[in-house]
Amino acid sequence: MQVESDVVVIGGGMAGLVAAAVALDAGLSVTVVTRGHGATASSSGAIDILGYLPGAVLPVEIPADGVHTLAMFHPWHPYTLIGLGTTDAGRSADASVAQVSDAIDWFRDRISSAGLEISGSVSETQWPVSVLGTVKPTTLLQSSMVTGSMSTDADATVLFVGLRGLPDLNPRAASSAYSEWCQSTGEGPHRVVGTVVELRSLSQRQALSSIEIAHHLDTDAGRTELTDALVPIVNNTGATHVVLPPVMGVVDSHEARESLETALGCRVIETLGVPPSVPGSRLQAALERMVVSMGGRLLKGHTVQDHRVTDGRITEVTARSRRRSVTVSASAFVLATGKFVGGGIVGDETGLREFLFGLPVFDAQRYLVGDERPSHLTSVRSVTPTGHRVFACGVGTDTMLRPVGVDGDVVYENLFCAGAILAGYNYQTEKSGLGVALVTGHTAGTYAARETKEVM
Amino acid sequence: MSDEEEAYQFVLGTLSRERIVPYSEAELPIVKSVEQCINCGVCLNHCPLIPAVGVMRFPGPRGIAVRLSRSPPEFWTDADVIYLCTGCGTCREVCPNDVDIPSVVNMIRKRILRTMPDLVPLPLHQLQERVREYGLAFEPWEDPEDKADSRDMRLERLGLPLFEDRITDHAEVLYYPGCQAEERAQEIREAAKVILEHFRVDYTLLEEMRCCGLPLELLGDDEQAEELAGRLTEQVRSLGVEYVVTTCAGCTSRLSEIAVSHHWSAKVLHIVEYLREVIGEERVRDTLRAATGPPEAVAVHQPCHLIRHVSRNIGDDMEWLLDLIAPVTVKHSGVEDSCCGGGGLVNHHDTKTSDAVTRVNVEAIGALGVDRAVAPCPLCVAQLENAAFRAGVDMDVEDLTVLVAQYLSGE
Ligand SMILES: Cc1cc2nc3c(=O)[nH]c(=O)nc-3n(C[C@H](O)[C@H](O)[C@H](O)COP(=O)(O)OP(=O)(O)OC[C@H]3O[C@@H](n4cnc5c(N)ncnc54)[C@H](O)[C@@H]3O)c2cc1C
Ligand code: SF4
Ligand code: SF4
């Protein structure tokens, strides 16, 4: 089967779907070919733009400033590269910040149309709570996770709620961890308590998964059960903020939050997701809806295995599903196949490879690492501020995000890379995973659209 | 017998006393795929059984992957969960590493059937017997006249003409209706003929229709399934057809699989694919342009055995086809690609569970207030229809092939 499209995006995680939506915005026809879910669906659901500068132990307080500093001192970082792609080195740090900020504004708007409310901006770091009761710096939150006054109000009473049968959140451990954090920063509520409640109609099930509770809380009956169980406890404790595990609805956490808050008369907050992450799936689903509702063609369950090149340009890719194969031709292509979870970069004892085009793999400093055994790119200490080198490895690009070979020359004129497949940043230590995917997806989509229009 | 071979036979004997069935060559890639499981649980968030029955009752695809890594495999302890899987393939589709859970399920069912048949649900034994006896998944009509009467009544209700069966040995296309359209939903078989006649396709039916073997694969009887596959392969070869056209989702995926494993030169296509790819977009558009009738709103259901076991593209083909029919407006339920609950033979032994899965579809389609829902698969149609009836939801479900035939023949 043969189809045509203006732009083809390979990979349907944050980076690929954002790139697709940008190209759709430009009025082009777009096909996204994607195999399974990647890291985006497993993420906590919070979009980190930049939590820490590389190697730093103190968090970034204003992401815009962080990106600016980064763009001055880390030449191979994707945020730096995209700034350099639009202006000369003297002003590129400002350009990087502007591009990050534009991508966020564009995204907040588009994803909201697809039914997911996101809040936050480059001017402030947010501090959501995890299921362990710890907090982490991030930039954009699903509105259900916004802690608001909870982290600053000394008079607040925070109630961590566990659900019987669901092991993900232990309210006793979470409340004491959160309380310790408040004490260590000298800010935030003085009173933090925990409780376990049971959902009536699920009481027969001794073991529950977050997804079945999320489905339950998508119904009025489910929400009523939860509020019935919580009202007496909220009244007894005088809780002003209720913290729930990440189960606030499969599709729409906003509606669940509003309805629970009305019934309980206090703030209700969802923690960050843990794999299998409901908020991660929610984000993935919203991204897919965004692309489909804009008229994009989303070909799931297809693995791109082959491509054709003419004069340094990719002309078509061939993807296989279980029992069919389809060839899609286009003027521009976006490579957003992720890293180790997505499958864009694969490693074994012989080294690291880019799966599809056999592109060379570099580390954060642009050293070629393709032949390095992946275990040699890890450090014996599991948690360090610099992290493991292996997580910063990926495809190297020019400032227009086109992949380069070992000689530094662009390999394909019309292929643009985005997301976790890129080398040059360590999402684990920087806390920048979905942010880099969003921003580079936005940039790659823009370039791919421009490329297509030039050819037309 | 050489020493080596003798030793091998001895080990096999020991294994069989221990009720261990060694993995076959064909099963190795499936087992290896499970080694790729990273335990992320993404599949859990999408398996239709989890919201339907919960992880207590069904541990989900990840649970199945984990079970397989037990050593030595004591599959008999899995009988209480392994027959609940609908084989929809949603887990495999979202899995980052292509872990082939539906095939793992078939593999485990095969071992249970061989080593502890008592644990196989009774209706599955009955199904196995039926296929053995009649070569069909449904008991055939005793009286051919009753069968014809039933068919004629259906055609009259739907306003479809009846064409004589074509059986030749030199056609370009073999139309393979599958057991359900052959014995029960005969209107689908006739509707397909209407379409093929309309486009003047040189086609034939089989002299004697036999099951594609999918139900046997699903209950673990791969030996009998293989027999049927071999027989069909001979028929397809001797007919020398270029295409095998189907109307059932399960047959499409099963025959596509056999076509590869048995090196058919004939190409297997669902009739929706056949219309778009072989008859051609232009010809179909020109023909359907003439379709008239009162406007109707239609909801679509995409069968797992087409979109997840064959290709997502078929979902697109369905939309394309319906868009060509002027009176039809497609309305989207948002769950068109969600498993209907009828697969994996679950509906044979546990309608409560399969209906719990179908509830999602029935509720969403019911809320749309459409004139009818369509699916290009007799199994999905029957499951949606029955589950809607049992849930007290008023809903008309029709096969997509029938809908197209109706518009072609002027309703
Ligand atoms: C457990 C976990 C938690 C995380 N939590 C956070 C967090 O809280 N906040 C944050 O900001 N970041 C987080 N990250 C990082 C972040 O999720 C990733 O950096 C980001 O999702 C990468 O997005 P992507 O689109 O580049 O790749 P992915 O989301 O991995 O998508 C790649 C896609 O490409 C497809 N693909 C691959 N190869 C092919 C092929 N050959 N043909 C077709 N399709 C193909 C894959 O199937 C997949 O759909 C987390 C990561 C992990 C693993
Ligand atoms: S095939 Fe379907 S029902 Fe079976 S485990 Fe996978 S998702 Fe669940
Ligand atoms: S999605 Fe795949 S890798 Fe993840 S737990 Fe399920 S089977 Fe394992």
mmCIF file of N, CA, C and O in Angstrom, chain A residues 1 3 35-38 41-42 204-212 215 250 275-278 281 297-303 321-326 340-343, chain B residues 38 40-42 44-46 50-56 62 92-98 100 252-253 256-257 268-270 273 277 308-313 316-317 337:
data_model
loop_
_atom_site.group_PDB
_atom_site.id
_atom_site.type_symbol
_atom_site.label_atom_id
_atom_site.label_comp_id
_atom_site.label_asym_id
_atom_site.label_seq_id
_atom_site.Cartn_x
_atom_site.Cartn_y
_atom_site.Cartn_z
ATOM 1 N N MET A 1 0.844 -1.206 0.000
ATOM 2 C CA MET A 1 0.000 0.000 0.000
ATOM 3 C C MET A 1 0.878 1.255 0.000
ATOM 4 O O MET A 1 1.867 1.329 0.711
ATOM 5 N N VAL A 3 0.970 5.505 0.210
ATOM 6 C CA VAL A 3 0.242 6.749 0.463
ATOM 7 C C VAL A 3 1.192 7.940 0.411
ATOM 8 O O VAL A 3 2.404 7.780 0.518
ATOM 9 N N ARG A 35 4.978 2.989 16.547
ATOM 10 C CA ARG A 35 4.895 1.588 16.945
ATOM 11 C C ARG A 35 4.062 1.467 18.210
ATOM 12 O O ARG A 35 2.852 1.359 18.141
ATOM 13 N N GLY A 36 4.694 1.483 19.356
ATOM 14 C CA GLY A 36 3.932 1.394 20.598
ATOM 15 C C GLY A 36 4.042 2.700 21.345
ATOM 16 O O GLY A 36 4.383 3.718 20.771
ATOM 17 N N HIS A 37 3.741 2.673 22.617
ATOM 18 C CA HIS A 37 3.952 3.863 23.418
ATOM 19 C C HIS A 37 5.405 3.900 23.866
ATOM 20 O O HIS A 37 6.031 2.870 24.067
ATOM 21 N N GLY A 38 5.910 5.113 24.055
ATOM 22 C CA GLY A 38 7.285 5.248 24.515
ATOM 23 C C GLY A 38 7.340 5.851 25.900
ATOM 24 O O GLY A 38 6.445 5.620 26.722
ATOM 25 N N ALA A 41 4.278 8.036 27.632
ATOM 26 C CA ALA A 41 3.149 7.392 28.312
ATOM 27 C C ALA A 41 3.540 6.894 29.703
ATOM 28 O O ALA A 41 2.674 6.676 30.545
ATOM 29 N N SER A 42 4.822 6.695 29.933
ATOM 30 C CA SER A 42 5.255 6.223 31.252
ATOM 31 C C SER A 42 5.636 7.365 32.180
ATOM 32 O O SER A 42 5.930 7.141 33.350
ATOM 33 N N GLN A 204 -14.698 -5.281 47.478
ATOM 34 C CA GLN A 204 -14.444 -6.719 47.341
ATOM 35 C C GLN A 204 -13.059 -6.999 46.774
ATOM 36 O O GLN A 204 -12.565 -8.109 46.830
ATOM 37 N N ARG A 205 -12.479 -5.989 46.176
ATOM 38 C CA ARG A 205 -11.193 -6.198 45.514
ATOM 39 C C ARG A 205 -10.053 -5.797 46.454
ATOM 40 O O ARG A 205 -9.849 -4.624 46.728
ATOM 41 N N GLN A 206 -9.321 -6.809 46.906
ATOM 42 C CA GLN A 206 -8.228 -6.501 47.828
ATOM 43 C C GLN A 206 -7.045 -5.866 47.113
ATOM 44 O O GLN A 206 -6.228 -5.211 47.731
ATOM 45 N N ALA A 207 -6.951 -6.109 45.821
ATOM 46 C CA ALA A 207 -5.873 -5.489 45.063
ATOM 47 C C ALA A 207 -6.479 -4.629 43.959
ATOM 48 O O ALA A 207 -7.381 -5.067 43.258
ATOM 49 N N LEU A 208 -6.000 -3.403 43.872
ATOM 50 C CA LEU A 208 -6.522 -2.489 42.862
ATOM 51 C C LEU A 208 -5.358 -1.895 42.080
ATOM 52 O O LEU A 208 -4.241 -1.803 42.585
ATOM 53 N N SER A 209 -5.663 -1.483 40.843
ATOM 54 C CA SER A 209 -4.654 -0.761 40.077
ATOM 55 C C SER A 209 -5.143 0.670 39.915
ATOM 56 O O SER A 209 -6.342 0.931 39.973
ATOM 57 N N SER A 210 -4.196 1.580 39.704
ATOM 58 C CA SER A 210 -4.606 2.978 39.610
ATOM 59 C C SER A 210 -5.559 3.204 38.439
ATOM 60 O O SER A 210 -6.464 4.018 38.524
ATOM 61 N N ILE A 211 -5.389 2.436 37.364
ATOM 62 C CA ILE A 211 -6.228 2.690 36.188
ATOM 63 C C ILE A 211 -7.697 2.324 36.462
ATOM 64 O O ILE A 211 -8.611 3.012 36.010
ATOM 65 N N GLU A 212 -7.938 1.259 37.245
ATOM 66 C CA GLU A 212 -9.353 0.943 37.467
ATOM 67 C C GLU A 212 -10.012 1.977 38.375
ATOM 68 O O GLU A 212 -11.188 2.294 38.208
ATOM 69 N N HIS A 215 -10.790 4.946 36.173
ATOM 70 C CA HIS A 215 -12.029 4.720 35.412
ATOM 71 C C HIS A 215 -13.236 4.973 36.322
ATOM 72 O O HIS A 215 -14.221 5.576 35.907
ATOM 73 N N VAL A 250 -9.338 9.069 33.791
ATOM 74 C CA VAL A 250 -8.504 8.546 32.710
ATOM 75 C C VAL A 250 -8.272 9.625 31.665
ATOM 76 O O VAL A 250 -7.149 9.830 31.188
ATOM 77 N N PRO A 275 4.877 4.754 37.140
ATOM 78 C CA PRO A 275 4.507 3.710 36.180
ATOM 79 C C PRO A 275 3.765 2.563 36.869
ATOM 80 O O PRO A 275 4.186 2.182 37.955
ATOM 81 N N PRO A 276 2.730 1.983 36.256
ATOM 82 C CA PRO A 276 2.059 2.449 35.030
ATOM 83 C C PRO A 276 1.262 3.722 35.304
ATOM 84 O O PRO A 276 0.275 3.666 36.044
ATOM 85 N N SER A 277 1.705 4.791 34.729
ATOM 86 C CA SER A 277 1.247 6.119 35.127
ATOM 87 C C SER A 277 -0.047 6.539 34.433
ATOM 88 O O SER A 277 -0.112 6.641 33.216
ATOM 89 N N VAL A 278 -1.063 6.779 35.231
ATOM 90 C CA VAL A 278 -2.331 7.251 34.663
ATOM 91 C C VAL A 278 -2.163 8.652 34.066
ATOM 92 O O VAL A 278 -2.576 8.890 32.931
ATOM 93 N N SER A 281 -0.413 8.282 30.730
ATOM 94 C CA SER A 281 -1.329 7.803 29.684
ATOM 95 C C SER A 281 -2.281 8.910 29.260
ATOM 96 O O SER A 281 -2.640 9.020 28.092
ATOM 97 N N ARG A 297 -3.094 12.124 10.330
ATOM 98 C CA ARG A 297 -3.343 10.693 10.183
ATOM 99 C C ARG A 297 -2.381 9.987 11.120
ATOM 100 O O ARG A 297 -1.163 10.135 11.001
ATOM 101 N N LEU A 298 -2.941 9.261 12.075
ATOM 102 C CA LEU A 298 -2.120 8.607 13.094
ATOM 103 C C LEU A 298 -2.129 7.108 12.838
ATOM 104 O O LEU A 298 -3.130 6.440 13.058
ATOM 105 N N LEU A 299 -1.009 6.613 12.348
ATOM 106 C CA LEU A 299 -0.923 5.209 12.000
ATOM 107 C C LEU A 299 -0.223 4.474 13.135
ATOM 108 O O LEU A 299 1.001 4.345 13.161
ATOM 109 N N LYS A 300 -1.050 3.990 14.080
ATOM 110 C CA LYS A 300 -0.464 3.270 15.220
ATOM 111 C C LYS A 300 -0.121 1.844 14.820
ATOM 112 O O LYS A 300 -0.588 1.349 13.795
ATOM 113 N N GLY A 301 0.657 1.207 15.650
ATOM 114 C CA GLY A 301 0.954 -0.202 15.424
ATOM 115 C C GLY A 301 1.793 -0.448 14.176
ATOM 116 O O GLY A 301 1.791 -1.543 13.642
ATOM 117 N N HIS A 302 2.475 0.565 13.706
ATOM 118 C CA HIS A 302 3.331 0.424 12.517
ATOM 119 C C HIS A 302 4.777 0.759 12.876
ATOM 120 O O HIS A 302 5.039 1.815 13.429
ATOM 121 N N THR A 303 5.676 -0.139 12.546
ATOM 122 C CA THR A 303 7.095 0.109 12.786
ATOM 123 C C THR A 303 7.769 0.476 11.477
ATOM 124 O O THR A 303 7.701 -0.290 10.512
ATOM 125 N N SER A 321 2.958 -3.275 9.752
ATOM 126 C CA SER A 321 2.070 -3.583 10.872
ATOM 127 C C SER A 321 2.138 -5.096 11.033
ATOM 128 O O SER A 321 2.998 -5.739 10.451
ATOM 129 N N ARG A 322 1.230 -5.685 11.765
ATOM 130 C CA ARG A 322 1.282 -7.143 11.944
ATOM 131 C C ARG A 322 1.260 -7.878 10.612
ATOM 132 O O ARG A 322 2.021 -8.792 10.387
ATOM 133 N N ARG A 323 0.340 -7.497 9.723
ATOM 134 C CA ARG A 323 0.160 -8.281 8.497
ATOM 135 C C ARG A 323 0.160 -7.486 7.209
ATOM 136 O O ARG A 323 -0.268 -7.988 6.177
ATOM 137 N N ARG A 324 0.513 -6.208 7.278
ATOM 138 C CA ARG A 324 0.529 -5.418 6.048
ATOM 139 C C ARG A 324 1.754 -4.516 6.075
ATOM 140 O O ARG A 324 2.361 -4.325 7.125
ATOM 141 N N SER A 325 2.051 -3.944 4.931
ATOM 142 C CA SER A 325 3.080 -2.922 4.971
ATOM 143 C C SER A 325 2.605 -1.724 4.177
ATOM 144 O O SER A 325 1.766 -1.842 3.271
ATOM 145 N N VAL A 326 3.077 -0.545 4.580
ATOM 146 C CA VAL A 326 2.625 0.671 3.930
ATOM 147 C C VAL A 326 3.845 1.560 3.685
ATOM 148 O O VAL A 326 4.728 1.669 4.526
ATOM 149 N N PHE A 340 15.838 4.961 24.773
ATOM 150 C CA PHE A 340 15.859 3.522 25.064
ATOM 151 C C PHE A 340 14.457 2.942 25.268
ATOM 152 O O PHE A 340 14.189 1.814 24.899
ATOM 153 N N VAL A 341 13.565 3.714 25.872
ATOM 154 C CA VAL A 341 12.201 3.209 26.051
ATOM 155 C C VAL A 341 11.459 3.253 24.713
ATOM 156 O O VAL A 341 10.835 2.281 24.293
ATOM 157 N N GLY A 342 11.563 4.374 24.018
ATOM 158 C CA GLY A 342 10.887 4.503 22.728
ATOM 159 C C GLY A 342 11.455 3.554 21.687
ATOM 160 O O GLY A 342 10.744 3.039 20.847
ATOM 161 N N GLY A 343 12.748 3.339 21.729
ATOM 162 C CA GLY A 343 13.370 2.404 20.788
ATOM 163 C C GLY A 343 14.158 3.079 19.674
ATOM 164 O O GLY A 343 14.633 2.415 18.758
ATOM 165 N N ILE B 38 9.740 -4.840 29.961
ATOM 166 C CA ILE B 38 10.456 -4.022 30.936
ATOM 167 C C ILE B 38 9.586 -3.723 32.155
ATOM 168 O O ILE B 38 9.899 -2.862 32.965
ATOM 169 N N CYS B 40 6.879 -2.165 32.531
ATOM 170 C CA CYS B 40 6.455 -0.766 32.677
ATOM 171 C C CYS B 40 4.968 -0.647 33.021
ATOM 172 O O CYS B 40 4.534 0.349 33.592
ATOM 173 N N GLY B 41 4.184 -1.642 32.624
ATOM 174 C CA GLY B 41 2.766 -1.613 32.968
ATOM 175 C C GLY B 41 1.909 -0.740 32.059
ATOM 176 O O GLY B 41 0.719 -0.578 32.312
ATOM 177 N N VAL B 42 2.492 -0.191 31.000
ATOM 178 C CA VAL B 42 1.695 0.623 30.074
ATOM 179 C C VAL B 42 0.498 -0.186 29.568
ATOM 180 O O VAL B 42 -0.613 0.323 29.429
ATOM 181 N N LEU B 44 -1.203 -2.376 31.098
ATOM 182 C CA LEU B 44 -2.271 -2.448 32.113
ATOM 183 C C LEU B 44 -3.263 -1.305 31.947
ATOM 184 O O LEU B 44 -4.464 -1.470 32.165
ATOM 185 N N ASN B 45 -2.729 -0.130 31.589
ATOM 186 C CA ASN B 45 -3.591 1.039 31.462
ATOM 187 C C ASN B 45 -4.511 0.953 30.254
ATOM 188 O O ASN B 45 -5.393 1.776 30.097
ATOM 189 N N HIS B 46 -4.293 -0.013 29.386
ATOM 190 C CA HIS B 46 -5.086 -0.076 28.162
ATOM 191 C C HIS B 46 -5.856 -1.377 27.976
ATOM 192 O O HIS B 46 -6.742 -1.443 27.142
ATOM 193 N N ILE B 50 -9.241 -4.719 32.448
ATOM 194 C CA ILE B 50 -8.939 -4.149 33.760
ATOM 195 C C ILE B 50 -10.100 -3.309 34.292
ATOM 196 O O ILE B 50 -10.591 -3.566 35.389
ATOM 197 N N PRO B 51 -10.583 -2.318 33.505
ATOM 198 C CA PRO B 51 -11.755 -1.598 34.026
ATOM 199 C C PRO B 51 -12.985 -2.505 34.134
ATOM 200 O O PRO B 51 -13.855 -2.264 34.962
ATOM 201 N N ALA B 52 -13.048 -3.541 33.311
ATOM 202 C CA ALA B 52 -14.235 -4.400 33.308
ATOM 203 C C ALA B 52 -14.281 -5.310 34.538
ATOM 204 O O ALA B 52 -15.320 -5.431 35.180
ATOM 205 N N VAL B 53 -13.170 -5.956 34.875
ATOM 206 C CA VAL B 53 -13.212 -6.913 35.990
ATOM 207 C C VAL B 53 -12.176 -6.649 37.087
ATOM 208 O O VAL B 53 -12.246 -7.254 38.151
ATOM 209 N N GLY B 54 -11.212 -5.757 36.825
ATOM 210 C CA GLY B 54 -10.236 -5.414 37.848
ATOM 211 C C GLY B 54 -9.026 -6.338 37.868
ATOM 212 O O GLY B 54 -9.081 -7.463 37.372
ATOM 213 N N VAL B 55 -7.916 -5.847 38.460
ATOM 214 C CA VAL B 55 -6.672 -6.641 38.473
ATOM 215 C C VAL B 55 -6.738 -7.840 39.417
ATOM 216 O O VAL B 55 -5.924 -8.748 39.321
ATOM 217 N N MET B 56 -7.693 -7.813 40.332
ATOM 218 C CA MET B 56 -7.847 -8.964 41.235
ATOM 219 C C MET B 56 -8.227 -10.212 40.442
ATOM 220 O O MET B 56 -7.708 -11.290 40.655
ATOM 221 N N ARG B 62 0.631 -7.592 31.705
ATOM 222 C CA ARG B 62 1.915 -7.668 32.388
ATOM 223 C C ARG B 62 1.942 -8.894 33.288
ATOM 224 O O ARG B 62 2.947 -9.596 33.367
ATOM 225 N N ARG B 92 -0.323 -5.443 23.116
ATOM 226 C CA ARG B 92 0.810 -5.567 22.196
ATOM 227 C C ARG B 92 0.993 -4.279 21.398
ATOM 228 O O ARG B 92 2.107 -3.861 21.101
ATOM 229 N N GLU B 93 -0.111 -3.634 21.097
ATOM 230 C CA GLU B 93 -0.013 -2.417 20.307
ATOM 231 C C GLU B 93 0.624 -1.270 21.097
ATOM 232 O O GLU B 93 1.401 -0.497 20.547
ATOM 233 N N VAL B 94 0.291 -1.144 22.373
ATOM 234 C CA VAL B 94 0.856 -0.027 23.147
ATOM 235 C C VAL B 94 2.218 -0.374 23.742
ATOM 236 O O VAL B 94 2.977 0.509 24.127
ATOM 237 N N CYS B 95 2.535 -1.647 23.828
ATOM 238 C CA CYS B 95 3.789 -2.072 24.456
ATOM 239 C C CYS B 95 4.993 -1.443 23.753
ATOM 240 O O CYS B 95 5.101 -1.510 22.537
ATOM 241 N N PRO B 96 5.904 -0.844 24.523
ATOM 242 C CA PRO B 96 7.073 -0.261 23.887
ATOM 243 C C PRO B 96 7.949 -1.313 23.218
ATOM 244 O O PRO B 96 8.727 -0.999 22.317
ATOM 245 N N ASN B 97 7.853 -2.557 23.661
ATOM 246 C CA ASN B 97 8.760 -3.573 23.143
ATOM 247 C C ASN B 97 8.077 -4.713 22.398
ATOM 248 O O ASN B 97 8.655 -5.789 22.269
ATOM 249 N N ASP B 98 6.853 -4.483 21.929
ATOM 250 C CA ASP B 98 6.209 -5.488 21.091
ATOM 251 C C ASP B 98 6.056 -6.849 21.759
ATOM 252 O O ASP B 98 6.134 -7.882 21.083
ATOM 253 N N ASP B 100 4.448 -10.006 22.749
ATOM 254 C CA ASP B 100 3.324 -10.586 22.016
ATOM 255 C C ASP B 100 2.376 -11.359 22.947
ATOM 256 O O ASP B 100 2.277 -12.582 22.868
ATOM 257 N N THR B 252 -9.828 -12.679 8.448
ATOM 258 C CA THR B 252 -8.824 -11.880 7.741
ATOM 259 C C THR B 252 -7.459 -12.034 8.400
ATOM 260 O O THR B 252 -6.456 -12.261 7.736
ATOM 261 N N SER B 253 -7.435 -11.937 9.732
ATOM 262 C CA SER B 253 -6.126 -12.017 10.376
ATOM 263 C C SER B 253 -5.570 -13.437 10.323
ATOM 264 O O SER B 253 -4.402 -13.650 10.056
ATOM 265 N N SER B 256 -4.485 -14.179 6.719
ATOM 266 C CA SER B 256 -3.265 -13.419 6.400
ATOM 267 C C SER B 256 -2.051 -14.111 6.996
ATOM 268 O O SER B 256 -0.973 -14.128 6.413
ATOM 269 N N GLU B 257 -2.259 -14.679 8.185
ATOM 270 C CA GLU B 257 -1.170 -15.383 8.856
ATOM 271 C C GLU B 257 -0.819 -16.670 8.093
ATOM 272 O O GLU B 257 0.350 -16.955 7.837
ATOM 273 N N VAL B 268 -4.487 -12.009 0.748
ATOM 274 C CA VAL B 268 -5.709 -11.987 1.548
ATOM 275 C C VAL B 268 -6.089 -10.540 1.832
ATOM 276 O O VAL B 268 -5.274 -9.765 2.326
ATOM 277 N N LEU B 269 -7.323 -10.175 1.519
ATOM 278 C CA LEU B 269 -7.788 -8.811 1.783
ATOM 279 C C LEU B 269 -9.212 -8.837 2.326
ATOM 280 O O LEU B 269 -10.060 -9.584 1.828
ATOM 281 N N HIS B 270 -9.466 -8.023 3.333
ATOM 282 C CA HIS B 270 -10.848 -7.825 3.759
ATOM 283 C C HIS B 270 -11.556 -7.059 2.644
ATOM 284 O O HIS B 270 -10.919 -6.286 1.925
ATOM 285 N N GLU B 273 -10.697 -3.486 2.211
ATOM 286 C CA GLU B 273 -9.392 -3.251 1.588
ATOM 287 C C GLU B 273 -9.462 -3.541 0.095
ATOM 288 O O GLU B 273 -8.868 -2.838 -0.722
ATOM 289 N N GLU B 277 -8.211 -0.989 -2.618
ATOM 290 C CA GLU B 277 -6.927 -1.250 -3.267
ATOM 291 C C GLU B 277 -7.067 -1.873 -4.649
ATOM 292 O O GLU B 277 -6.262 -1.594 -5.529
ATOM 293 N N ARG B 308 -5.771 -4.268 14.885
ATOM 294 C CA ARG B 308 -4.593 -4.588 15.688
ATOM 295 C C ARG B 308 -3.873 -5.869 15.276
ATOM 296 O O ARG B 308 -2.706 -6.040 15.560
ATOM 297 N N HIS B 309 -4.602 -6.756 14.619
ATOM 298 C CA HIS B 309 -3.945 -7.994 14.184
ATOM 299 C C HIS B 309 -3.548 -7.924 12.710
ATOM 300 O O HIS B 309 -2.804 -8.760 12.235
ATOM 301 N N VAL B 310 -4.117 -6.975 11.970
ATOM 302 C CA VAL B 310 -3.744 -6.857 10.557
ATOM 303 C C VAL B 310 -3.105 -5.483 10.325
ATOM 304 O O VAL B 310 -1.897 -5.374 10.165
ATOM 305 N N SER B 311 -3.916 -4.420 10.332
ATOM 306 C CA SER B 311 -3.346 -3.088 10.152
ATOM 307 C C SER B 311 -4.348 -2.012 10.529
ATOM 308 O O SER B 311 -5.519 -2.093 10.174
ATOM 309 N N ARG B 312 -3.866 -0.979 11.209
ATOM 310 C CA ARG B 312 -4.676 0.185 11.551
ATOM 311 C C ARG B 312 -5.236 0.884 10.318
ATOM 312 O O ARG B 312 -6.216 1.598 10.389
ATOM 313 N N ASN B 313 -4.554 0.692 9.203
ATOM 314 C CA ASN B 313 -4.986 1.310 7.967
ATOM 315 C C ASN B 313 -6.421 0.964 7.610
ATOM 316 O O ASN B 313 -7.123 1.747 6.974
ATOM 317 N N ASP B 316 -8.929 3.410 8.587
ATOM 318 C CA ASP B 316 -8.977 4.506 7.616
ATOM 319 C C ASP B 316 -9.814 4.131 6.402
ATOM 320 O O ASP B 316 -10.604 4.931 5.899
ATOM 321 N N ASP B 317 -9.606 2.900 5.937
ATOM 322 C CA ASP B 317 -10.355 2.435 4.763
ATOM 323 C C ASP B 317 -11.861 2.468 5.038
ATOM 324 O O ASP B 317 -12.656 2.827 4.171
ATOM 325 N N ASP B 337 -12.252 2.168 18.511
ATOM 326 C CA ASP B 337 -11.224 1.130 18.409
ATOM 327 C C ASP B 337 -11.120 0.299 19.689
ATOM 328 O O ASP B 337 -10.164 -0.434 19.892
#
